[in-house]
JSON list of C-alpha atoms in Angstrom, two decimals:
[
{"chain": "A", "resi": 1, "resn": "MET", "atom": "CA", "xyz": [31.15, -10.35, -6.65]},
{"chain": "A", "resi": 2, "resn": "THR", "atom": "CA", "xyz": [28.11, -9.15, -7.07]},
{"chain": "A", "resi": 3, "resn": "ALA", "atom": "CA", "xyz": [27.15, -7.06, -3.99]},
{"chain": "A", "resi": 4, "resn": "ASN", "atom": "CA", "xyz": [23.67, -8.41, -2.61]},
{"chain": "A", "resi": 5, "resn": "PRO", "atom": "CA", "xyz": [20.90, -5.23, -3.16]},
{"chain": "A", "resi": 6, "resn": "TYR", "atom": "CA", "xyz": [19.13, -6.76, 0.04]},
{"chain": "A", "resi": 7, "resn": "SER", "atom": "CA", "xyz": [22.64, -5.97, 2.06]},
{"chain": "A", "resi": 8, "resn": "THR", "atom": "CA", "xyz": [23.61, -2.94, 0.12]},
{"chain": "A", "resi": 9, "resn": "PRO", "atom": "CA", "xyz": [21.52, -0.03, 1.80]},
{"chain": "A", "resi": 10, "resn": "VAL", "atom": "CA", "xyz": [20.80, 3.03, -0.35]},
{"chain": "A", "resi": 11, "resn": "MET", "atom": "CA", "xyz": [20.57, 6.71, 0.48]},
{"chain": "A", "resi": 12, "resn": "LEU", "atom": "CA", "xyz": [16.53, 7.21, 1.23]},
{"chain": "A", "resi": 13, "resn": "GLU", "atom": "CA", "xyz": [15.18, 10.73, 2.02]},
{"chain": "A", "resi": 14, "resn": "GLY", "atom": "CA", "xyz": [11.79, 11.78, 1.90]},
{"chain": "A", "resi": 15, "resn": "SER", "atom": "CA", "xyz": [10.23, 15.25, 3.30]},
{"chain": "A", "resi": 16, "resn": "THR", "atom": "CA", "xyz": [11.39, 14.39, 7.03]},
{"chain": "A", "resi": 17, "resn": "VAL", "atom": "CA", "xyz": [13.64, 12.16, 7.42]},
{"chain": "A", "resi": 18, "resn": "ARG", "atom": "CA", "xyz": [17.04, 10.63, 5.35]},
{"chain": "A", "resi": 19, "resn": "LEU", "atom": "CA", "xyz": [18.12, 7.42, 6.10]},
{"chain": "A", "resi": 20, "resn": "GLU", "atom": "CA", "xyz": [21.59, 6.89, 5.45]},
{"chain": "A", "resi": 21, "resn": "PRO", "atom": "CA", "xyz": [23.80, 4.15, 4.87]},
{"chain": "A", "resi": 22, "resn": "LEU", "atom": "CA", "xyz": [25.76, 3.33, 8.35]},
{"chain": "A", "resi": 23, "resn": "SER", "atom": "CA", "xyz": [29.41, 4.08, 8.62]},
{"chain": "A", "resi": 24, "resn": "ALA", "atom": "CA", "xyz": [31.75, 4.86, 12.07]},
{"chain": "A", "resi": 25, "resn": "ALA", "atom": "CA", "xyz": [31.65, 8.13, 10.83]},
{"chain": "A", "resi": 26, "resn": "HIS", "atom": "CA", "xyz": [27.95, 8.46, 12.34]},
{"chain": "A", "resi": 27, "resn": "VAL", "atom": "CA", "xyz": [29.21, 7.37, 15.50]},
{"chain": "A", "resi": 28, "resn": "PRO", "atom": "CA", "xyz": [29.62, 10.46, 17.92]},
{"chain": "A", "resi": 29, "resn": "GLU", "atom": "CA", "xyz": [26.17, 11.86, 16.94]},
{"chain": "A", "resi": 30, "resn": "LEU", "atom": "CA", "xyz": [24.34, 8.51, 17.22]},
{"chain": "A", "resi": 31, "resn": "ALA", "atom": "CA", "xyz": [26.01, 8.41, 20.88]},
{"chain": "A", "resi": 32, "resn": "GLU", "atom": "CA", "xyz": [24.80, 11.79, 21.63]},
{"chain": "A", "resi": 33, "resn": "ALA", "atom": "CA", "xyz": [21.22, 10.79, 20.38]},
{"chain": "A", "resi": 34, "resn": "VAL", "atom": "CA", "xyz": [20.80, 7.51, 22.25]},
{"chain": "A", "resi": 35, "resn": "LYS", "atom": "CA", "xyz": [20.88, 10.02, 25.34]},
{"chain": "A", "resi": 36, "resn": "ASP", "atom": "CA", "xyz": [17.28, 11.54, 24.05]},
{"chain": "A", "resi": 37, "resn": "GLY", "atom": "CA", "xyz": [15.53, 9.60, 26.62]},
{"chain": "A", "resi": 38, "resn": "GLU", "atom": "CA", "xyz": [18.08, 7.76, 28.14]},
{"chain": "A", "resi": 39, "resn": "LEU", "atom": "CA", "xyz": [16.82, 4.74, 25.94]},
{"chain": "A", "resi": 40, "resn": "TRP", "atom": "CA", "xyz": [18.87, 2.10, 27.22]},
{"chain": "A", "resi": 41, "resn": "ASN", "atom": "CA", "xyz": [17.18, 1.73, 30.03]},
{"chain": "A", "resi": 42, "resn": "LEU", "atom": "CA", "xyz": [13.70, 0.27, 28.32]},
{"chain": "A", "resi": 43, "resn": "TRP", "atom": "CA", "xyz": [14.06, -3.13, 29.62]},
{"chain": "A", "resi": 44, "resn": "TYR", "atom": "CA", "xyz": [12.32, -4.75, 26.57]},
{"chain": "A", "resi": 45, "resn": "THR", "atom": "CA", "xyz": [14.66, -3.89, 24.08]},
{"chain": "A", "resi": 46, "resn": "ARG", "atom": "CA", "xyz": [18.08, -3.71, 23.26]},
{"chain": "A", "resi": 47, "resn": "ILE", "atom": "CA", "xyz": [19.60, -0.63, 22.27]},
{"chain": "A", "resi": 48, "resn": "PRO", "atom": "CA", "xyz": [23.01, 0.87, 22.89]},
{"chain": "A", "resi": 49, "resn": "THR", "atom": "CA", "xyz": [24.79, 3.04, 25.51]},
{"chain": "A", "resi": 50, "resn": "PRO", "atom": "CA", "xyz": [26.24, 6.11, 24.37]},
{"chain": "A", "resi": 51, "resn": "GLU", "atom": "CA", "xyz": [29.53, 3.97, 25.33]},
{"chain": "A", "resi": 52, "resn": "SER", "atom": "CA", "xyz": [28.64, 1.00, 23.74]},
{"chain": "A", "resi": 53, "resn": "MET", "atom": "CA", "xyz": [27.55, 2.87, 20.48]},
{"chain": "A", "resi": 54, "resn": "ALA", "atom": "CA", "xyz": [30.95, 1.98, 18.56]},
{"chain": "A", "resi": 55, "resn": "ALA", "atom": "CA", "xyz": [30.77, -1.58, 19.01]},
{"chain": "A", "resi": 56, "resn": "GLU", "atom": "CA", "xyz": [27.31, -1.53, 18.06]},
{"chain": "A", "resi": 57, "resn": "VAL", "atom": "CA", "xyz": [27.79, 0.32, 14.54]},
{"chain": "A", "resi": 58, "resn": "GLU", "atom": "CA", "xyz": [30.88, -2.17, 14.19]},
{"chain": "A", "resi": 59, "resn": "SER", "atom": "CA", "xyz": [28.49, -4.86, 14.75]},
{"chain": "A", "resi": 60, "resn": "ARG", "atom": "CA", "xyz": [26.25, -3.88, 12.09]},
{"chain": "A", "resi": 61, "resn": "LEU", "atom": "CA", "xyz": [28.42, -3.15, 9.49]},
{"chain": "A", "resi": 62, "resn": "ALA", "atom": "CA", "xyz": [30.26, -6.98, 10.09]},
{"chain": "A", "resi": 63, "resn": "GLN", "atom": "CA", "xyz": [27.30, -8.07, 9.56]},
{"chain": "A", "resi": 64, "resn": "GLN", "atom": "CA", "xyz": [26.22, -6.15, 6.06]},
{"chain": "A", "resi": 65, "resn": "ALA", "atom": "CA", "xyz": [29.38, -7.68, 5.24]},
{"chain": "A", "resi": 66, "resn": "ALA", "atom": "CA", "xyz": [28.46, -11.09, 5.78]},
{"chain": "A", "resi": 67, "resn": "GLY", "atom": "CA", "xyz": [25.12, -9.95, 3.90]},
{"chain": "A", "resi": 68, "resn": "SER", "atom": "CA", "xyz": [22.89, -10.57, 6.73]},
{"chain": "A", "resi": 69, "resn": "MET", "atom": "CA", "xyz": [22.05, -6.98, 7.90]},
{"chain": "A", "resi": 70, "resn": "ALA", "atom": "CA", "xyz": [21.32, -3.52, 5.70]},
{"chain": "A", "resi": 71, "resn": "PRO", "atom": "CA", "xyz": [21.72, -0.82, 8.50]},
{"chain": "A", "resi": 72, "resn": "TRP", "atom": "CA", "xyz": [21.17, 3.13, 7.75]},
{"chain": "A", "resi": 73, "resn": "ALA", "atom": "CA", "xyz": [21.61, 6.28, 10.56]},
{"chain": "A", "resi": 74, "resn": "VAL", "atom": "CA", "xyz": [18.57, 8.43, 10.27]},
{"chain": "A", "resi": 75, "resn": "ARG", "atom": "CA", "xyz": [18.47, 12.26, 10.37]},
{"chain": "A", "resi": 76, "resn": "ARG", "atom": "CA", "xyz": [15.82, 14.10, 10.98]},
{"chain": "A", "resi": 77, "resn": "LEU", "atom": "CA", "xyz": [16.06, 17.07, 7.78]},
{"chain": "A", "resi": 78, "resn": "ASP", "atom": "CA", "xyz": [13.78, 20.06, 10.45]},
{"chain": "A", "resi": 79, "resn": "THR", "atom": "CA", "xyz": [17.22, 19.96, 12.61]},
{"chain": "A", "resi": 80, "resn": "GLY", "atom": "CA", "xyz": [19.64, 17.83, 10.70]},
{"chain": "A", "resi": 81, "resn": "ALA", "atom": "CA", "xyz": [20.69, 15.93, 13.62]},
{"chain": "A", "resi": 82, "resn": "LEU", "atom": "CA", "xyz": [20.68, 11.81, 13.69]},
{"chain": "A", "resi": 83, "resn": "CYS", "atom": "CA", "xyz": [18.17, 10.41, 15.55]},
{"chain": "A", "resi": 84, "resn": "GLY", "atom": "CA", "xyz": [18.48, 6.80, 15.66]},
{"chain": "A", "resi": 85, "resn": "MET", "atom": "CA", "xyz": [19.11, 3.85, 13.59]},
{"chain": "A", "resi": 86, "resn": "THR", "atom": "CA", "xyz": [17.14, 0.78, 11.87]},
{"chain": "A", "resi": 87, "resn": "THR", "atom": "CA", "xyz": [18.25, -1.74, 9.32]},
{"chain": "A", "resi": 88, "resn": "TYR", "atom": "CA", "xyz": [17.04, -4.56, 6.93]},
{"chain": "A", "resi": 89, "resn": "MET", "atom": "CA", "xyz": [17.93, -7.99, 9.19]},
{"chain": "A", "resi": 90, "resn": "ASN", "atom": "CA", "xyz": [17.59, -11.58, 8.58]},
{"chain": "A", "resi": 91, "resn": "ILE", "atom": "CA", "xyz": [17.74, -11.01, 4.95]},
{"chain": "A", "resi": 92, "resn": "LYS", "atom": "CA", "xyz": [16.40, -14.18, 3.45]},
{"chain": "A", "resi": 93, "resn": "ALA", "atom": "CA", "xyz": [16.97, -13.12, -0.41]},
{"chain": "A", "resi": 94, "resn": "GLU", "atom": "CA", "xyz": [16.77, -16.30, -1.88]},
{"chain": "A", "resi": 95, "resn": "HIS", "atom": "CA", "xyz": [12.90, -15.61, -0.59]},
{"chain": "A", "resi": 96, "resn": "ARG", "atom": "CA", "xyz": [12.37, -12.30, -1.05]},
{"chain": "A", "resi": 97, "resn": "ARG", "atom": "CA", "xyz": [11.61, -11.43, 2.48]},
{"chain": "A", "resi": 98, "resn": "VAL", "atom": "CA", "xyz": [13.53, -8.86, 5.05]},
{"chain": "A", "resi": 99, "resn": "GLU", "atom": "CA", "xyz": [13.11, -7.98, 8.65]},
{"chain": "A", "resi": 100, "resn": "ILE", "atom": "CA", "xyz": [12.66, -3.82, 9.61]},
{"chain": "A", "resi": 101, "resn": "GLY", "atom": "CA", "xyz": [13.92, -3.84, 12.71]},
{"chain": "A", "resi": 102, "resn": "SER", "atom": "CA", "xyz": [16.69, -3.51, 15.31]},
{"chain": "A", "resi": 103, "resn": "THR", "atom": "CA", "xyz": [15.28, 0.27, 15.15]},
{"chain": "A", "resi": 104, "resn": "TRP", "atom": "CA", "xyz": [16.00, 3.34, 17.80]},
{"chain": "A", "resi": 105, "resn": "LEU", "atom": "CA", "xyz": [14.87, 6.52, 17.81]},
{"chain": "A", "resi": 106, "resn": "ALA", "atom": "CA", "xyz": [15.25, 9.36, 19.94]},
{"chain": "A", "resi": 107, "resn": "ALA", "atom": "CA", "xyz": [12.84, 10.02, 23.01]},
{"chain": "A", "resi": 108, "resn": "SER", "atom": "CA", "xyz": [12.23, 12.96, 20.78]},
{"chain": "A", "resi": 109, "resn": "ALA", "atom": "CA", "xyz": [11.53, 12.05, 17.94]},
{"chain": "A", "resi": 110, "resn": "GLN", "atom": "CA", "xyz": [8.71, 9.82, 18.94]},
{"chain": "A", "resi": 111, "resn": "ARG", "atom": "CA", "xyz": [5.15, 10.26, 18.53]},
{"chain": "A", "resi": 112, "resn": "THR", "atom": "CA", "xyz": [6.26, 12.55, 15.32]},
{"chain": "A", "resi": 113, "resn": "LEU", "atom": "CA", "xyz": [6.34, 11.12, 10.90]},
{"chain": "A", "resi": 114, "resn": "ILE", "atom": "CA", "xyz": [9.82, 10.49, 11.13]},
{"chain": "A", "resi": 115, "resn": "ASN", "atom": "CA", "xyz": [9.16, 6.90, 12.10]},
{"chain": "A", "resi": 116, "resn": "ALA", "atom": "CA", "xyz": [6.45, 6.35, 9.34]},
{"chain": "A", "resi": 117, "resn": "GLU", "atom": "CA", "xyz": [8.19, 7.99, 7.02]},
{"chain": "A", "resi": 118, "resn": "ALA", "atom": "CA", "xyz": [11.48, 6.13, 7.85]},
{"chain": "A", "resi": 119, "resn": "LYS", "atom": "CA", "xyz": [9.20, 2.65, 7.33]},
{"chain": "A", "resi": 120, "resn": "TYR", "atom": "CA", "xyz": [7.86, 4.13, 4.29]},
{"chain": "A", "resi": 121, "resn": "LEU", "atom": "CA", "xyz": [10.94, 4.65, 2.77]},
{"chain": "A", "resi": 122, "resn": "LEU", "atom": "CA", "xyz": [11.93, 1.07, 3.75]},
{"chain": "A", "resi": 123, "resn": "LEU", "atom": "CA", "xyz": [9.06, -0.72, 2.66]},
{"chain": "A", "resi": 124, "resn": "THR", "atom": "CA", "xyz": [8.99, 1.31, -0.92]},
{"chain": "A", "resi": 125, "resn": "ARG", "atom": "CA", "xyz": [12.56, 0.01, -1.30]},
{"chain": "A", "resi": 126, "resn": "ALA", "atom": "CA", "xyz": [11.82, -3.56, -0.19]},
{"chain": "A", "resi": 127, "resn": "PHE", "atom": "CA", "xyz": [8.54, -3.92, -2.39]},
{"chain": "A", "resi": 128, "resn": "GLU", "atom": "CA", "xyz": [9.24, -1.64, -5.77]},
{"chain": "A", "resi": 129, "resn": "GLU", "atom": "CA", "xyz": [12.78, -2.57, -5.74]},
{"chain": "A", "resi": 130, "resn": "LEU", "atom": "CA", "xyz": [14.45, -4.91, -3.95]},
{"chain": "A", "resi": 131, "resn": "ASP", "atom": "CA", "xyz": [10.59, -7.25, -5.16]},
{"chain": "A", "resi": 132, "resn": "CYS", "atom": "CA", "xyz": [10.27, -8.73, -2.08]},
{"chain": "A", "resi": 133, "resn": "ILE", "atom": "CA", "xyz": [7.34, -10.88, -1.19]},
{"chain": "A", "resi": 134, "resn": "ALA", "atom": "CA", "xyz": [6.82, -9.82, 2.46]},
{"chain": "A", "resi": 135, "resn": "VAL", "atom": "CA", "xyz": [8.67, -7.64, 5.09]},
{"chain": "A", "resi": 136, "resn": "GLU", "atom": "CA", "xyz": [8.43, -9.01, 8.83]},
{"chain": "A", "resi": 137, "resn": "PHE", "atom": "CA", "xyz": [8.59, -6.99, 11.92]},
{"chain": "A", "resi": 138, "resn": "ARG", "atom": "CA", "xyz": [9.34, -8.25, 15.56]},
{"chain": "A", "resi": 139, "resn": "THR", "atom": "CA", "xyz": [8.60, -6.73, 18.45]},
{"chain": "A", "resi": 140, "resn": "HIS", "atom": "CA", "xyz": [8.66, -7.54, 22.42]},
{"chain": "A", "resi": 141, "resn": "TRP", "atom": "CA", "xyz": [5.57, -9.00, 23.67]},
{"chain": "A", "resi": 142, "resn": "HIS", "atom": "CA", "xyz": [5.79, -5.75, 26.79]},
{"chain": "A", "resi": 143, "resn": "ASN", "atom": "CA", "xyz": [6.74, -3.29, 23.47]},
{"chain": "A", "resi": 144, "resn": "HIS", "atom": "CA", "xyz": [3.22, -2.04, 23.31]},
{"chain": "A", "resi": 145, "resn": "ALA", "atom": "CA", "xyz": [4.27, 1.63, 21.90]},
{"chain": "A", "resi": 146, "resn": "SER", "atom": "CA", "xyz": [6.10, -0.29, 19.12]},
{"chain": "A", "resi": 147, "resn": "ARG", "atom": "CA", "xyz": [3.26, -2.96, 18.65]},
{"chain": "A", "resi": 148, "resn": "ALA", "atom": "CA", "xyz": [0.53, -0.20, 18.19]},
{"chain": "A", "resi": 149, "resn": "ALA", "atom": "CA", "xyz": [3.36, 1.51, 15.88]},
{"chain": "A", "resi": 150, "resn": "ILE", "atom": "CA", "xyz": [3.81, -1.64, 13.78]},
{"chain": "A", "resi": 151, "resn": "ALA", "atom": "CA", "xyz": [-0.16, -1.85, 13.44]},
{"chain": "A", "resi": 152, "resn": "ARG", "atom": "CA", "xyz": [-0.66, 1.67, 12.61]},
{"chain": "A", "resi": 153, "resn": "LEU", "atom": "CA", "xyz": [1.39, 1.04, 9.80]},
{"chain": "A", "resi": 154, "resn": "GLY", "atom": "CA", "xyz": [-0.87, -1.32, 7.60]},
{"chain": "A", "resi": 155, "resn": "ALA", "atom": "CA", "xyz": [1.08, -4.45, 9.02]},
{"chain": "A", "resi": 156, "resn": "LYS", "atom": "CA", "xyz": [-0.93, -7.91, 10.10]},
{"chain": "A", "resi": 157, "resn": "GLN", "atom": "CA", "xyz": [-0.45, -9.45, 13.16]},
{"chain": "A", "resi": 158, "resn": "ASP", "atom": "CA", "xyz": [1.37, -13.45, 12.30]},
{"chain": "A", "resi": 159, "resn": "GLY", "atom": "CA", "xyz": [1.35, -14.84, 15.77]},
{"chain": "A", "resi": 160, "resn": "VAL", "atom": "CA", "xyz": [3.59, -14.34, 19.27]},
{"chain": "A", "resi": 161, "resn": "LEU", "atom": "CA", "xyz": [6.34, -16.74, 19.69]},
{"chain": "A", "resi": 162, "resn": "ARG", "atom": "CA", "xyz": [6.14, -17.48, 23.51]},
{"chain": "A", "resi": 163, "resn": "SER", "atom": "CA", "xyz": [9.83, -17.43, 25.29]},
{"chain": "A", "resi": 164, "resn": "ASN", "atom": "CA", "xyz": [11.53, -17.18, 22.23]},
{"chain": "A", "resi": 165, "resn": "GLU", "atom": "CA", "xyz": [14.41, -15.43, 23.20]},
{"chain": "A", "resi": 166, "resn": "LEU", "atom": "CA", "xyz": [16.67, -15.45, 26.49]},
{"chain": "A", "resi": 167, "resn": "TRP", "atom": "CA", "xyz": [17.17, -11.96, 27.83]},
{"chain": "A", "resi": 168, "resn": "VAL", "atom": "CA", "xyz": [20.45, -10.48, 29.34]},
{"chain": "A", "resi": 169, "resn": "ASP", "atom": "CA", "xyz": [19.10, -11.11, 32.50]},
{"chain": "A", "resi": 170, "resn": "GLY", "atom": "CA", "xyz": [17.58, -14.93, 32.25]},
{"chain": "A", "resi": 171, "resn": "SER", "atom": "CA", "xyz": [14.27, -12.95, 31.45]},
{"chain": "A", "resi": 172, "resn": "ARG", "atom": "CA", "xyz": [12.07, -14.96, 28.41]},
{"chain": "A", "resi": 173, "resn": "ARG", "atom": "CA", "xyz": [11.18, -12.81, 25.56]},
{"chain": "A", "resi": 174, "resn": "ASP", "atom": "CA", "xyz": [7.65, -12.81, 24.14]},
{"chain": "A", "resi": 175, "resn": "VAL", "atom": "CA", "xyz": [8.60, -12.27, 20.21]},
{"chain": "A", "resi": 176, "resn": "VAL", "atom": "CA", "xyz": [5.29, -10.47, 18.48]},
{"chain": "A", "resi": 177, "resn": "VAL", "atom": "CA", "xyz": [5.69, -11.26, 14.40]},
{"chain": "A", "resi": 178, "resn": "PHE", "atom": "CA", "xyz": [3.95, -8.73, 12.35]},
{"chain": "A", "resi": 179, "resn": "SER", "atom": "CA", "xyz": [4.10, -9.22, 8.24]},
{"chain": "A", "resi": 180, "resn": "ILE", "atom": "CA", "xyz": [2.92, -6.91, 5.02]},
{"chain": "A", "resi": 181, "resn": "LEU", "atom": "CA", "xyz": [2.53, -8.89, 2.10]},
{"chain": "A", "resi": 182, "resn": "ASP", "atom": "CA", "xyz": [3.21, -7.88, -1.69]},
{"chain": "A", "resi": 183, "resn": "SER", "atom": "CA", "xyz": [0.15, -8.42, -2.65]},
{"chain": "A", "resi": 184, "resn": "GLU", "atom": "CA", "xyz": [-1.09, -5.90, 0.55]},
{"chain": "A", "resi": 185, "resn": "TRP", "atom": "CA", "xyz": [1.43, -3.09, -0.21]},
{"chain": "A", "resi": 186, "resn": "SER", "atom": "CA", "xyz": [-0.66, -0.79, -2.61]},
{"chain": "A", "resi": 187, "resn": "SER", "atom": "CA", "xyz": [-3.62, -0.68, 0.12]},
{"chain": "A", "resi": 188, "resn": "VAL", "atom": "CA", "xyz": [-0.75, 0.00, 2.97]},
{"chain": "A", "resi": 189, "resn": "ARG", "atom": "CA", "xyz": [1.45, 1.87, 0.78]},
{"chain": "A", "resi": 190, "resn": "LEU", "atom": "CA", "xyz": [-1.92, 4.42, 0.61]},
{"chain": "A", "resi": 191, "resn": "GLY", "atom": "CA", "xyz": [-2.84, 4.33, 4.10]},
{"chain": "A", "resi": 192, "resn": "LEU", "atom": "CA", "xyz": [0.62, 5.81, 5.00]},
{"chain": "A", "resi": 193, "resn": "THR", "atom": "CA", "xyz": [0.79, 8.26, 1.78]},
{"chain": "A", "resi": 194, "resn": "HIS", "atom": "CA", "xyz": [-2.64, 9.86, 3.35]},
{"chain": "A", "resi": 195, "resn": "ARG", "atom": "CA", "xyz": [-1.17, 10.19, 6.82]},
{"chain": "A", "resi": 196, "resn": "LEU", "atom": "CA", "xyz": [2.20, 11.50, 5.71]},
{"chain": "A", "resi": 197, "resn": "ALA", "atom": "CA", "xyz": [0.09, 14.45, 3.18]},
{"chain": "A", "resi": 198, "resn": "ARG", "atom": "CA", "xyz": [-1.92, 14.95, 6.28]},
{"chain": "A", "resi": 199, "resn": "ASN", "atom": "CA", "xyz": [0.37, 15.85, 8.97]}
]
């Protein structure tokens, strides 16, 4: 059986970050990285605790095996430390679409070039290697930092899915949907390369 390239993560490396195909071997470093900022306490997002990191990695690898996710561990190159995770998810290979999501970064890696370059690497693979026609991003309405970061990439807001999910505490999650189309990739790529070169 031929592996689905959409759900097969490959090593992706830039000047500030390396995206490594996720494995169980990453668990100890990721459990340490998530303590930076105690990210699991953010009420508007779902980020694993150090204690649940092994189960989270196992879940992502199971979704990869099922063909619905391509998961990566994010390693910053200045210190060599892992600083988060990201994925292609909700893969629709027959429609040449992926969502970039289930992403978290340690507090010390936020507001650096790490996120922008990681997204640049993922978008380049999606559009130039996998021939995607669209790449989607989703975030919580109240996650203003994430919404701003997605917009800075050059993605356009498609709309808001109101009461789209029930949170663990019973509250409702309004989901903001963004996307970049293949026809927009050349201008988005230009903006990202300019942004990365300036820093």
